Short mmCIF file of C-alpha atoms and ligand atoms in Angstrom, two decimals:
data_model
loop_
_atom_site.label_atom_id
_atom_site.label_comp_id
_atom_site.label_asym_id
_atom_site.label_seq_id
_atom_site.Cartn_x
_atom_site.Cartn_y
_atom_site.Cartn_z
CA UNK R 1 -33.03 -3.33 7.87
CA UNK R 2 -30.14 -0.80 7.53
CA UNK R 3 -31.24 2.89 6.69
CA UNK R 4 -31.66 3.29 2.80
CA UNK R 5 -30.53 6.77 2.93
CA UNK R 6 -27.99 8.99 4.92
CA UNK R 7 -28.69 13.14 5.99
CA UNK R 8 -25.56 15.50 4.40
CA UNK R 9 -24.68 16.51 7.81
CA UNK R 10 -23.80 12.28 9.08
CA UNK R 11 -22.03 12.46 5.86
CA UNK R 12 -19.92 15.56 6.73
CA UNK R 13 -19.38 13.98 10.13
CA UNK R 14 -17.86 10.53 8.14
CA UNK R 15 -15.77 12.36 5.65
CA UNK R 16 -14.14 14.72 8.37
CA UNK R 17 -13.61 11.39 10.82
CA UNK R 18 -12.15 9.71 7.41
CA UNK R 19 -10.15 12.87 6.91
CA UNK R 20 -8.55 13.61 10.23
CA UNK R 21 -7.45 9.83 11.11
CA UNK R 22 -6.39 7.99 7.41
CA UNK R 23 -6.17 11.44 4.86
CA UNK R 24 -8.67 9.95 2.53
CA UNK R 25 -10.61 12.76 0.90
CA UNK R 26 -14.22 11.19 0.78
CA UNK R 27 -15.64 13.83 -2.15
CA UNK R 28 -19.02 14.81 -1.72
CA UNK R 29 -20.07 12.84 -4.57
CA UNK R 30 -18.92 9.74 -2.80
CA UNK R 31 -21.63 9.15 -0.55
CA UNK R 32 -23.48 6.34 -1.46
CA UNK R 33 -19.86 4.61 -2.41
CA UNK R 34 -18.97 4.98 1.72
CA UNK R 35 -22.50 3.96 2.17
CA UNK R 36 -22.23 0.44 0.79
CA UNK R 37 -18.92 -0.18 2.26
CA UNK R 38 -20.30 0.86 5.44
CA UNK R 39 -23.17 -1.82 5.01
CA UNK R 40 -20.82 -4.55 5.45
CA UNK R 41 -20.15 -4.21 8.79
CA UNK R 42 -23.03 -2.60 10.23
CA UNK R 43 -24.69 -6.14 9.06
CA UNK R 44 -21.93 -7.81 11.00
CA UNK R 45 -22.82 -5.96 13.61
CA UNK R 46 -26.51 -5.54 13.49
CA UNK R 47 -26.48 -2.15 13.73
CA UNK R 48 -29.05 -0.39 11.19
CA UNK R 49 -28.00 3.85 11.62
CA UNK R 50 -25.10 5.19 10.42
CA UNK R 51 -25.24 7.39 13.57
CA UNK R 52 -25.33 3.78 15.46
CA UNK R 53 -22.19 2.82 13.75
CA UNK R 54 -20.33 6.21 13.74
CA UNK R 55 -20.73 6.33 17.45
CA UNK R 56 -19.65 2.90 18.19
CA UNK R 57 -16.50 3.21 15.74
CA UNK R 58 -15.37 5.93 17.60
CA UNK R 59 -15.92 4.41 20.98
CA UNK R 60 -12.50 4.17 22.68
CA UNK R 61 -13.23 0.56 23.30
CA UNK R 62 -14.07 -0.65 19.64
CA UNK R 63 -10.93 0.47 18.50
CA UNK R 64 -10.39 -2.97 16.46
CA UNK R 65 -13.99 -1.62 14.62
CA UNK R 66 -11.89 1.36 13.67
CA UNK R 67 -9.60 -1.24 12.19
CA UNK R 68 -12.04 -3.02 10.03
CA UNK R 69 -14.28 -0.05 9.05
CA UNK R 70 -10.55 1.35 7.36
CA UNK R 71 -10.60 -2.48 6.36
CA UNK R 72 -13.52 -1.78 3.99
CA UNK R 73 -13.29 1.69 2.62
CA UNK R 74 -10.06 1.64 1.58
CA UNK R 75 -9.08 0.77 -1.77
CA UNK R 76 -6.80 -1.89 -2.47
CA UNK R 77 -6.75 -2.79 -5.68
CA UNK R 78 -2.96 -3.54 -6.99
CA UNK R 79 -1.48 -5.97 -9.25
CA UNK R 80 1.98 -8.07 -9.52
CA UNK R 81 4.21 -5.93 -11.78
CA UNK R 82 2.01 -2.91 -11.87
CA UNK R 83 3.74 -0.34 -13.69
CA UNK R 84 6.49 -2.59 -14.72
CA UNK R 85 8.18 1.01 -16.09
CA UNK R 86 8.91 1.72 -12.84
CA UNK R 87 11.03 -1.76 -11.61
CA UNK R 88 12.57 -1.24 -15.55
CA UNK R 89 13.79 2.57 -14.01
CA UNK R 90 15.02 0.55 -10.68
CA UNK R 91 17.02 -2.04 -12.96
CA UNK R 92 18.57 -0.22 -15.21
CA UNK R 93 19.30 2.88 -12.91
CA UNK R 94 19.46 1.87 -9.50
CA UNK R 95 20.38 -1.06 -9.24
CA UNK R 96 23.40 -0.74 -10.60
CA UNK R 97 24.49 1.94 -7.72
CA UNK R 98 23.12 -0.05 -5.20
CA UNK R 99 25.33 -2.99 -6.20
CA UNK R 100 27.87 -1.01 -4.25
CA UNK R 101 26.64 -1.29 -1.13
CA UNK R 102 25.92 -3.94 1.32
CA UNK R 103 23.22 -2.63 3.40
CA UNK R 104 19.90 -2.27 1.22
CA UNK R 105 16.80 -0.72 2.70
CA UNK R 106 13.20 -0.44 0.36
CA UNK R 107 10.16 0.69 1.43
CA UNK R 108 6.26 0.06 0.19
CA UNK R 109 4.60 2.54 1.46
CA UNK R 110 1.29 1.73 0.62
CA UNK R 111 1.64 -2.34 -0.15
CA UNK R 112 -1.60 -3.28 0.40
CA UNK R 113 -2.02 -6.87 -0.38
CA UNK R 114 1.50 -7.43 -1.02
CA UNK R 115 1.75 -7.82 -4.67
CA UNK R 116 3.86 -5.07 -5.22
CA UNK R 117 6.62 -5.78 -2.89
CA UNK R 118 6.30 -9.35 -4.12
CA UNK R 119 7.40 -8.03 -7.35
CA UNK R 120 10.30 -6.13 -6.09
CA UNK R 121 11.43 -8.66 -4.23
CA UNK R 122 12.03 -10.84 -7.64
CA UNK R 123 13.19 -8.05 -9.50
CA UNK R 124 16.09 -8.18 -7.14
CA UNK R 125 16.90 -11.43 -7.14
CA UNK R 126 16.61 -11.69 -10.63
CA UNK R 127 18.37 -8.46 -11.50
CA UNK R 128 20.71 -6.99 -8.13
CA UNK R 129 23.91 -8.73 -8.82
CA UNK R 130 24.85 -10.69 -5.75
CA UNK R 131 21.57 -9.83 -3.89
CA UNK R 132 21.89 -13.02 -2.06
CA UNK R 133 24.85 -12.06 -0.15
CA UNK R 134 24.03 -8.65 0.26
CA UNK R 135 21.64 -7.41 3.90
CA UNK R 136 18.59 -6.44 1.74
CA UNK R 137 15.32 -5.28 3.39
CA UNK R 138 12.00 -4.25 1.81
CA UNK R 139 9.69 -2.90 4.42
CA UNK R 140 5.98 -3.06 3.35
CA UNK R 141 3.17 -1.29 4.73
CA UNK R 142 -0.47 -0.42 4.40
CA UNK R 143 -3.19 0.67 6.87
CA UNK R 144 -5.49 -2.09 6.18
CA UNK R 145 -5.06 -5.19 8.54
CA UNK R 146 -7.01 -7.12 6.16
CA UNK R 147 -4.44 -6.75 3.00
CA UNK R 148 -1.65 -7.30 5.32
CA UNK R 149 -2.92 -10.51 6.80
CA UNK R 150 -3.86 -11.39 2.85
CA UNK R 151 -0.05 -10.03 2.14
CA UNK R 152 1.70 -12.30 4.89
CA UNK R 153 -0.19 -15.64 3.71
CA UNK R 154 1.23 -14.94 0.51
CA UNK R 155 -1.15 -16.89 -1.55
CA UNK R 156 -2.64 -15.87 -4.88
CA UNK R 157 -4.92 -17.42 -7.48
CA UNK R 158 -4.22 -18.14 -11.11
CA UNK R 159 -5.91 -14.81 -12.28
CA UNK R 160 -3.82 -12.89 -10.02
CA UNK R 161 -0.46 -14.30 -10.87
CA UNK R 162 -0.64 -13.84 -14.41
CA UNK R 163 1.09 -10.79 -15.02
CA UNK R 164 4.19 -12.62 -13.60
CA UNK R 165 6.38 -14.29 -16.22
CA UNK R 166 6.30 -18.43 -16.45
CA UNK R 167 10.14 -18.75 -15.51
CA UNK R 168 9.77 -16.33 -12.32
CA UNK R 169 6.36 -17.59 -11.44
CA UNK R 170 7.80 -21.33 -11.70
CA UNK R 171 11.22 -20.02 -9.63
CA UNK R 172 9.07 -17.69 -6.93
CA UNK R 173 6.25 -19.79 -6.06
CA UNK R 174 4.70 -23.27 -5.10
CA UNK R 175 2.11 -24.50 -7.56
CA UNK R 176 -1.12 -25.66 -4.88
CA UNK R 177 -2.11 -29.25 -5.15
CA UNK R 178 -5.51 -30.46 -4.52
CA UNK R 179 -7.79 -28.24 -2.06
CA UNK R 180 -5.14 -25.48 -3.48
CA UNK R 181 -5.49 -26.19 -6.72
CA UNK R 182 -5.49 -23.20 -9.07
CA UNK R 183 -3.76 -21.14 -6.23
CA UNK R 184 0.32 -20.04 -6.01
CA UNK R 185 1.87 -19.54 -2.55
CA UNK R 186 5.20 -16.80 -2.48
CA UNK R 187 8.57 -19.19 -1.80
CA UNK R 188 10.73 -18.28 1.30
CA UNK R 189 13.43 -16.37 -0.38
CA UNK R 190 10.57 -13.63 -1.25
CA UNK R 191 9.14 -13.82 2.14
CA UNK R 192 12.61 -13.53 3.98
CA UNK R 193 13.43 -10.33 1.54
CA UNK R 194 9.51 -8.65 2.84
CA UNK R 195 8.32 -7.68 6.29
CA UNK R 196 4.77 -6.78 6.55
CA UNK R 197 4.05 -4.01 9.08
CA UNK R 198 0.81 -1.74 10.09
CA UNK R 199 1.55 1.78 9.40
CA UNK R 200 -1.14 4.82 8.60
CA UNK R 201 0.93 7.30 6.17
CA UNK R 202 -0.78 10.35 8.05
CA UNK R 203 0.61 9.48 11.39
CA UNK R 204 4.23 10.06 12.53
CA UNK R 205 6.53 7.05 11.26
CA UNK R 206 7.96 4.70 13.69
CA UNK R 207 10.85 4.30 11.81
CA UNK R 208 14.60 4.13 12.29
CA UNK R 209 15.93 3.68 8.74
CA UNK R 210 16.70 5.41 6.11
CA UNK R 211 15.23 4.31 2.80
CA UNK R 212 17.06 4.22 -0.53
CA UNK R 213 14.25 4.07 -2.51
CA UNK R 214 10.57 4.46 -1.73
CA UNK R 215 7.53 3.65 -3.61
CA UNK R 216 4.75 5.50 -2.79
CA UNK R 217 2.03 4.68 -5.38
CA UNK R 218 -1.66 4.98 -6.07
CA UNK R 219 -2.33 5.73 -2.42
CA UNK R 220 -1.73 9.88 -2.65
CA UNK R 221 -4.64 9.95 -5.50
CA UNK R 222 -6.84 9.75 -2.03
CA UNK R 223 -5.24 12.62 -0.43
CA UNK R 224 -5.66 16.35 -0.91
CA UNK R 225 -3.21 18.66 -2.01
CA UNK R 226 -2.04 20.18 1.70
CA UNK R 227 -1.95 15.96 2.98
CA UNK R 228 0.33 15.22 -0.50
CA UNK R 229 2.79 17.83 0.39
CA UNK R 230 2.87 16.91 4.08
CA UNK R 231 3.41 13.64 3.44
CA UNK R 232 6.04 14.45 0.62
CA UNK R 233 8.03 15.96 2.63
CA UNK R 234 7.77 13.40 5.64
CA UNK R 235 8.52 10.31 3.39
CA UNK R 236 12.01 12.25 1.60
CA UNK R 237 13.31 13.03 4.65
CA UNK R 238 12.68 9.20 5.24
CA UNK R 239 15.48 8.86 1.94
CA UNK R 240 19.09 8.47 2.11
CA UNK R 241 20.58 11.09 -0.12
CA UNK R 242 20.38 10.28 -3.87
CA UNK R 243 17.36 8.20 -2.24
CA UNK R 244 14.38 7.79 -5.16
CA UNK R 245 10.91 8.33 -4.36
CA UNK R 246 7.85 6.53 -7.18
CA UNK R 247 4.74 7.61 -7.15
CA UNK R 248 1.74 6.30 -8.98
CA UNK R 249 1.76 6.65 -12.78
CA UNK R 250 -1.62 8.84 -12.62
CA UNK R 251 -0.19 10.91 -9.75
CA UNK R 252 1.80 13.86 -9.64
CA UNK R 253 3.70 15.86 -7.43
CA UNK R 254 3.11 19.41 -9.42
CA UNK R 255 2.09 21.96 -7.91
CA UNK R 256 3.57 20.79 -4.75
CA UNK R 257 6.11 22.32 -2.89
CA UNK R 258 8.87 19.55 -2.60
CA UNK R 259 12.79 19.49 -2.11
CA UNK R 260 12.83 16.22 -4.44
CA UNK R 261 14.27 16.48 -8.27
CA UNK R 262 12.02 15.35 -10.84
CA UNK R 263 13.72 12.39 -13.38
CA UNK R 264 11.03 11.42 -14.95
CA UNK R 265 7.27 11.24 -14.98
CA UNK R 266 6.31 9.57 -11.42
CA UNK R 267 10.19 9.08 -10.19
CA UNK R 268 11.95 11.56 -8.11
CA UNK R 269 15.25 11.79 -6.46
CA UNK R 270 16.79 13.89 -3.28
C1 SAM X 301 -4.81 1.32 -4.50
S1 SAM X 301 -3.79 0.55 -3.30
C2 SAM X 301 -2.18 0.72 -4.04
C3 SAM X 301 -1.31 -0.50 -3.80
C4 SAM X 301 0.07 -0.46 -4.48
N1 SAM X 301 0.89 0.60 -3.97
C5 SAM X 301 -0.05 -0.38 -5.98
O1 SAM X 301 0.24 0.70 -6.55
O2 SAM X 301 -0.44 -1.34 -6.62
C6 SAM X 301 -3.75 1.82 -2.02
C7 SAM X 301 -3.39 1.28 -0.64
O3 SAM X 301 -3.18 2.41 0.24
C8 SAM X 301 -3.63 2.06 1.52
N2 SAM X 301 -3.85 3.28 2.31
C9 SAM X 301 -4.85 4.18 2.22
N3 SAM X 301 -4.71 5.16 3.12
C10 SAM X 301 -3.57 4.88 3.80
C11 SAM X 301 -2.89 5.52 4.87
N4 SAM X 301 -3.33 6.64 5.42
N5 SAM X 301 -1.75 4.95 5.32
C12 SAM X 301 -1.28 3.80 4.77
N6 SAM X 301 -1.88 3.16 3.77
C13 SAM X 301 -3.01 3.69 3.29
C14 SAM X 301 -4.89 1.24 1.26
O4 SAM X 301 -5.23 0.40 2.35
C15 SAM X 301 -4.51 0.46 0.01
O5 SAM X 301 -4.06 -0.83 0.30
#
């Protein structure tokens, strides 16, 4: 049976490990939290000490059990048009500049399981005039392997579609039939606008482009002041100029040393 209980000091070893490799700030009040998310897969594994499974995490051979222990403490929860303020902002203020250009490039910078860049995906289409013709490319990425994989299959149950409007979700999606029944699956022109790509936020980016808008959101309430500000800084110089950066709506960037302008509560501009 797995250990019922966990010393302060193994916990202090977790939440600097956590730390140092993703930037989630495991508060000391979070302990039994990372405790039963740990449980999963020191059951899959048969190990019964969090020691056990700290030690073989680390292991420079399990590095795929680094992979799914991020799988299970991270939180993913999202939702198709979360925050709809924000794609209102994009359609009303930036869209219209980007119509301009030819050569579009988004980034989700936290997508997890893909619902958000789902949903900016059909806010183009429905709202970029001649998106079709234009080179338009939303980049979407998230730690978690698991969300990603979830995110690429692009399939979603009733519940989890319903924030999307009849006409889009009748226009964006494939109804299932039979064994699929009660399940949606994202059409081809959303998956040809998305690419789905592994990326931790706290490690350097392996990226060429410059974005003109990013959406960072929800993922920074995880991070400490010193790891928002790094990261701040990191993702605008990631911008093209006049490039806008969104944050979560219960996130902030006061207090924190940045070059970007403030427009309105969560959006930001270089
Ligand atoms: C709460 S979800 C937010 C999803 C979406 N942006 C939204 O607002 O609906 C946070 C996501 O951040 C991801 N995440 C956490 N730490 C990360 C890191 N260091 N690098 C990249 N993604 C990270 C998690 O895996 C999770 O999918």
């Amino acid at each position: 049976m797995i250990e019922t209980a966990m010393s302060d000091a193994e916990y202090n070893q977790y939440q600097r490990l956590i730390y140092d490799t993703c930037g989630i700030n495991f508060t000391d009040n979070k302990k039994q939290l990372l405790m039963t998310r740990l449980r999963k897969r020191m059951v899959a594994l048969n190990i019964i000490s969090y020691k056990k499974y700290r030690e073989y995490v680390t292991h420079p051979d399990h590095h795929d059990e680094f992979s799914q222990m991020l799988n299970v403490i991270s939180t993913n929860k999202t939702d198709f048009f979360r925050e709809s303020v924000h794609f209102e902002f994009l359609k009303n203020n930036v869209y219209p500049r980007l119509e301009r250009k030819n050569k579009i490039r988004l980034w989700s910078a936290a997508s997890s399981s893909g619902e958000e860049a789902y949903t900016w995906a059909i806010t183009i289409l429905e709202h970029l005039r001649d998106a079709k013709d234009k080179d338009i490319k939303i980049l979407a990425t998230d730690i978690s392997t698991k969300v990603l994989a979830e995110a690429e299959a692009g399939v979603y149950s009733e519940e989890l579609v319903r924030p999307i409007p009849v006409a889009q979700l009748k226009k964006y999606f494939y109804k299932g039939h039979n064994q699929w029944n009660g399940y949606y699956m994202v059409k081809e022109q959303l998956k040809e606008l998305v690419s789905f790509r592994r990326l931790n936020l706290m490690e350097p980016f392996p990226l060429k482009a410059q974005f003109d808008v990013i959406l960072c959101r929800n993922v920074m309430i995880y991070f400490d002041k010193e790891t928002r500000e790094r990261l701040v800084e990191r993702l605008a110089r990631q911008l093209t100029a006049g490039g806008i950066f969104i944050i979560g709506n219960a996130e902030s960037l006061s207090g924190i040393k940045t070059s970007l302008k403030y427009l309105q509560p969560a959006i930001y501009q270089k």
